[in-house]
Coordinates of C-alpha atoms in Angstrom, one line a residue:
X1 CA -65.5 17.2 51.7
X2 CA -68.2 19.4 51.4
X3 CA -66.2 22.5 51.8
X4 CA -64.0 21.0 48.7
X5 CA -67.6 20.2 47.1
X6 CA -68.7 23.4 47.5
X7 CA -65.3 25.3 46.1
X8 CA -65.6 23.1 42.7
X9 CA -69.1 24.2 42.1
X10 CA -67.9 27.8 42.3
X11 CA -65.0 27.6 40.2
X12 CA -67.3 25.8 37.4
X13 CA -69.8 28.8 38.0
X14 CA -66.6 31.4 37.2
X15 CA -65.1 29.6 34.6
X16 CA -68.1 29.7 32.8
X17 CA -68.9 33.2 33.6
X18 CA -65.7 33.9 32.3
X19 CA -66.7 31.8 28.7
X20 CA -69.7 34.0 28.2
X21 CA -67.8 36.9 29.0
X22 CA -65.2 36.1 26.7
X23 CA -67.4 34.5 23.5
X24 CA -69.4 37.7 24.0
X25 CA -66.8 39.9 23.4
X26 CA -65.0 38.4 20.9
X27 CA -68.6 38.1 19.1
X28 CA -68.4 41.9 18.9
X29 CA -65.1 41.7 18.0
X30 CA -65.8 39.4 14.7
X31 CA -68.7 41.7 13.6
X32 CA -67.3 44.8 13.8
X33 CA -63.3 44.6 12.7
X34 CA -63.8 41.1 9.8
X35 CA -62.3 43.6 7.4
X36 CA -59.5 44.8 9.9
X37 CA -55.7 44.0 10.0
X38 CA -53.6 41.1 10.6
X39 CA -53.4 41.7 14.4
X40 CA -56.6 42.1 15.1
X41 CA -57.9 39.2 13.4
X42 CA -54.8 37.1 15.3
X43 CA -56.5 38.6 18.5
X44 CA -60.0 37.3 17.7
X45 CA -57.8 33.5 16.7
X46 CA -56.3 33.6 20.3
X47 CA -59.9 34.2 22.1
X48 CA -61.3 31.8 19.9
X49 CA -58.9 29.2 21.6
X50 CA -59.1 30.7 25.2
X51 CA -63.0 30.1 24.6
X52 CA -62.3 26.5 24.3
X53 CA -59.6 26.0 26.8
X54 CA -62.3 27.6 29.1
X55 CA -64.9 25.4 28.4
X56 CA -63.3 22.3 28.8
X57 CA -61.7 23.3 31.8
X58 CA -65.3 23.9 32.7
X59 CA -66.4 20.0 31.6
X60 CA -63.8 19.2 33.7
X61 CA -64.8 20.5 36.6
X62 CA -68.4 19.6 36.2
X63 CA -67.2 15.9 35.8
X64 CA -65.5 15.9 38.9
X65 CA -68.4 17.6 40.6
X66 CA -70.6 14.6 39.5
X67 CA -67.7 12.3 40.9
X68 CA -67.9 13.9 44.5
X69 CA -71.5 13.5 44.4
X70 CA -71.3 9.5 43.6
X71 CA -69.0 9.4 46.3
X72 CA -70.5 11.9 49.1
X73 CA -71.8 10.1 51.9
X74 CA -74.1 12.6 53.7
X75 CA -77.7 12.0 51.5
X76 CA -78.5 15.6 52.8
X77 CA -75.8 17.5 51.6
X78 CA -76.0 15.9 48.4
X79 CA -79.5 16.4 48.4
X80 CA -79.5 19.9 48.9
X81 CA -76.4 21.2 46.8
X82 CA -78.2 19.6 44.2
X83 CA -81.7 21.5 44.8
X84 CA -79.0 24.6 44.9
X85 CA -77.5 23.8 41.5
X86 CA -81.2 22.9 40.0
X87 CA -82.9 26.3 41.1
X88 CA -79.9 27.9 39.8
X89 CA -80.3 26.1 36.5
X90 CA -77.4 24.7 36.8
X91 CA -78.4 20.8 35.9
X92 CA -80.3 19.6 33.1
X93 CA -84.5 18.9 34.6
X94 CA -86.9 17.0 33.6
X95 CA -91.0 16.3 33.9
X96 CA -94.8 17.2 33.4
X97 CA -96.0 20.7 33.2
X98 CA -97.0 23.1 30.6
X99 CA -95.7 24.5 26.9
X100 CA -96.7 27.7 26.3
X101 CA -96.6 30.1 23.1
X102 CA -96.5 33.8 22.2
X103 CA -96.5 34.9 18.5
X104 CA -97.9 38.1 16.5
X105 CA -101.6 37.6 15.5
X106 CA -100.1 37.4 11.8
X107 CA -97.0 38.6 9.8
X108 CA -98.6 42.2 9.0
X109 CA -98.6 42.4 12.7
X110 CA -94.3 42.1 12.3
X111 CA -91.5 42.4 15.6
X112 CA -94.0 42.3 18.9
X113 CA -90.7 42.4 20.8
X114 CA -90.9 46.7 21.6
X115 CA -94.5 45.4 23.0
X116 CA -93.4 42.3 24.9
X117 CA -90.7 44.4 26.7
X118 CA -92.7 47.0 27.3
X119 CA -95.4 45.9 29.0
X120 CA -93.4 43.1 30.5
X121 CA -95.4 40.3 29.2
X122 CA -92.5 37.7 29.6
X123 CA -91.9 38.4 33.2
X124 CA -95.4 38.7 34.2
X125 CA -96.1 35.3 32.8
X126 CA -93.3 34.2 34.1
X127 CA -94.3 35.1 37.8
X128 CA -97.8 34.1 36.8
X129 CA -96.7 30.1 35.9
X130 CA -94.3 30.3 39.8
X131 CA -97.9 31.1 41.1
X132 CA -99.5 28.2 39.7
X133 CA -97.4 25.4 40.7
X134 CA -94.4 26.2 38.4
X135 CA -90.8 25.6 39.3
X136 CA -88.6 25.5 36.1
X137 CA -89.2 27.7 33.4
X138 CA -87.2 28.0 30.1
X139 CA -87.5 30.6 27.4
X140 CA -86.7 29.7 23.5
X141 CA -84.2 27.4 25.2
X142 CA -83.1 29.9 27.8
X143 CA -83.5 28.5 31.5
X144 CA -84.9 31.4 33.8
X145 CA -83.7 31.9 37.9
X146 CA -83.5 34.8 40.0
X147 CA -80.7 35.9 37.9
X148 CA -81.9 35.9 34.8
X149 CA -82.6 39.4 32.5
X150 CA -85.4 39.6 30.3
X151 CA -84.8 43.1 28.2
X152 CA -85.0 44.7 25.2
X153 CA -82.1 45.3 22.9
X154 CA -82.7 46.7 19.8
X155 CA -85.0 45.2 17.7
X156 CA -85.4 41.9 19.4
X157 CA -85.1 40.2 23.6
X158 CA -82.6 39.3 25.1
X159 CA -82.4 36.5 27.7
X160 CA -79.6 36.1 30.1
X161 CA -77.6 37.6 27.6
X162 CA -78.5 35.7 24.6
X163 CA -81.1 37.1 21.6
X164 CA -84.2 35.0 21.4
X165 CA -87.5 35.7 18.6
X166 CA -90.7 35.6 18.3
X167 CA -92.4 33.1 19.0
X168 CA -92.1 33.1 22.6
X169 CA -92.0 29.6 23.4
X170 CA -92.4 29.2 27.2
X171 CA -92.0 25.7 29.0
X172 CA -92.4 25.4 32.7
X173 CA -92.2 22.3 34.6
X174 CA -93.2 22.1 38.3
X175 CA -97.0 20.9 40.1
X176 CA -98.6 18.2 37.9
X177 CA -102.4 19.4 39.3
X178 CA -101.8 22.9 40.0
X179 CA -100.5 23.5 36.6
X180 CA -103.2 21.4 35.1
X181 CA -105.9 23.2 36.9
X182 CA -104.3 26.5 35.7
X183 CA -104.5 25.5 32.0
X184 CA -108.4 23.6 32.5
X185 CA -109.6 27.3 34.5
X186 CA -107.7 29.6 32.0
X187 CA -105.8 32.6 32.7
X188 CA -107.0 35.6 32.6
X189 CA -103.6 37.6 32.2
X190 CA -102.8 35.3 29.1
X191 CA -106.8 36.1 27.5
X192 CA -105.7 39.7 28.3
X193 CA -102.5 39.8 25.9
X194 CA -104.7 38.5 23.1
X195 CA -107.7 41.1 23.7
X196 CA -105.4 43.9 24.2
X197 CA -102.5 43.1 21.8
X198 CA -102.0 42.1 18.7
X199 CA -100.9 38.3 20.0
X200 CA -102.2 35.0 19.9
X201 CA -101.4 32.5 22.3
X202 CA -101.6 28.9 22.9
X203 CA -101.5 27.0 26.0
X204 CA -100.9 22.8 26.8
X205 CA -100.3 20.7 29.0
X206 CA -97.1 18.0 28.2
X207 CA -96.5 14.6 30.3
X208 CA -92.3 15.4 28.9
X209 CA -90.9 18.3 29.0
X210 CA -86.7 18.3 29.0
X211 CA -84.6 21.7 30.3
X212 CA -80.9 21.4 29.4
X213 CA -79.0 23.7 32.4
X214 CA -77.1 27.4 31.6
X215 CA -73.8 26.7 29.4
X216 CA -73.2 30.1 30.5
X217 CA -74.2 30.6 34.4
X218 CA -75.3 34.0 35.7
X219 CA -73.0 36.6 37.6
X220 CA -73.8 36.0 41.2
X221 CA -72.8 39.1 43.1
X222 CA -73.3 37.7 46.6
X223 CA -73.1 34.1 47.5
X224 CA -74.2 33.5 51.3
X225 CA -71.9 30.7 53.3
X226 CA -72.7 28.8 56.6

């Protein structure tokens, strides 16, 4: 059973590698030929539907993973695949912890994005919050794991593949006190982006905080089995 378990979860994770392959592509597509001829914009129509046969293939499979679960016996198994799919960001999460946010100082000030990139601000608060108690972070609605990018590209961020802007709304949900403590003591990385850039930031602490999981999962190159 768990074997079969196991198998489902991974054919999810393709399928919807395989969507955000697909709908990435065929966004390119859309932008660059609109003003093309009849076959190409019949090409875009047929991965337009593939893109939705994928998905709910996808739904499908995540249903019956949820099924398995309600009907697994072993509390352990279930309990760790679980903690696998969560830190993979695979499951919606929710909680206490922290909202945090990153803007320009004002709108002469314009795109901070070259400057967030390039002194990795997003990653090093990023590692800062796992240091203080958190466990789930999410980005302007993108949940970060140890698969997620964080680059430039072009004139804005992207994250796990998908474009976010200023402001840099950061959530993170994970050690009620430690994170607490973290936002009473202050942070001296986060007083350093607003004395040495042109940022402000803001920092509070939330008894609700909701993550909705990856609609498009990350490209695992390795996956370890027992």
């Amino acid at each position: 059973m768990k074997k079969q378990y196991v198998f489902i979860i991974l054919a999810s994770t393709i399928l919807g590698m395989l969507v955000g392959t697909i709908f990435r592509d065929y966004s390119n597509e859309e932008t660059v030929y609109t003003s093309k001829d009849k076959s190409i914009r019949k090409e875009i129509r047929i991965t337009r539907k593939s893109i939705k046969e994928l998905a709910k293939e996808k739904d499908k499979l995540d249903k019956e993973i949820n099924s398995m679960k309600k009907n697994q016996k072993n509390s352990d198994e279930i309990s760790k695949i679980e903690s696998l799919r969560e830190s993979l960001s695979y499951s919606d999460v929710n909680g206490s912890g922290i909202v945090l946010s990153i803007d320009a100082i004002d709108e002469k000030t314009g795109n901070i994005a070259n400057s967030i990139d390039y002194n990795k601000i997003l990653v090093k608060v990023i590692n800062e919050l796992k240091a203080n108690g958190g466990k789930y972070i999410e980005i302007n609605g993108q949940r970060i794991n140890q698969y997620s990018e964080v680059v430039l590209a072009g004139s804005h961020i992207n994250i796990n593949g998908v474009p976010v802007a200023q402001p840099y709304e950061i959530k993170c949900i994970g050690d009620k006190d430690k994170l607490s403590s973290y936002v009473d003591k202050g942070s001296k990385y986060l007083d350093s982006i607003q004395s040495t850039y042109p940022m402000k930031v803001s920092i509070k602490a939330e008894e609700n905080i909701s993550m909705k999981k990856l609609k498009i999962p990350n490209k695992l190159k390795y996956i370890k089995g027992e």
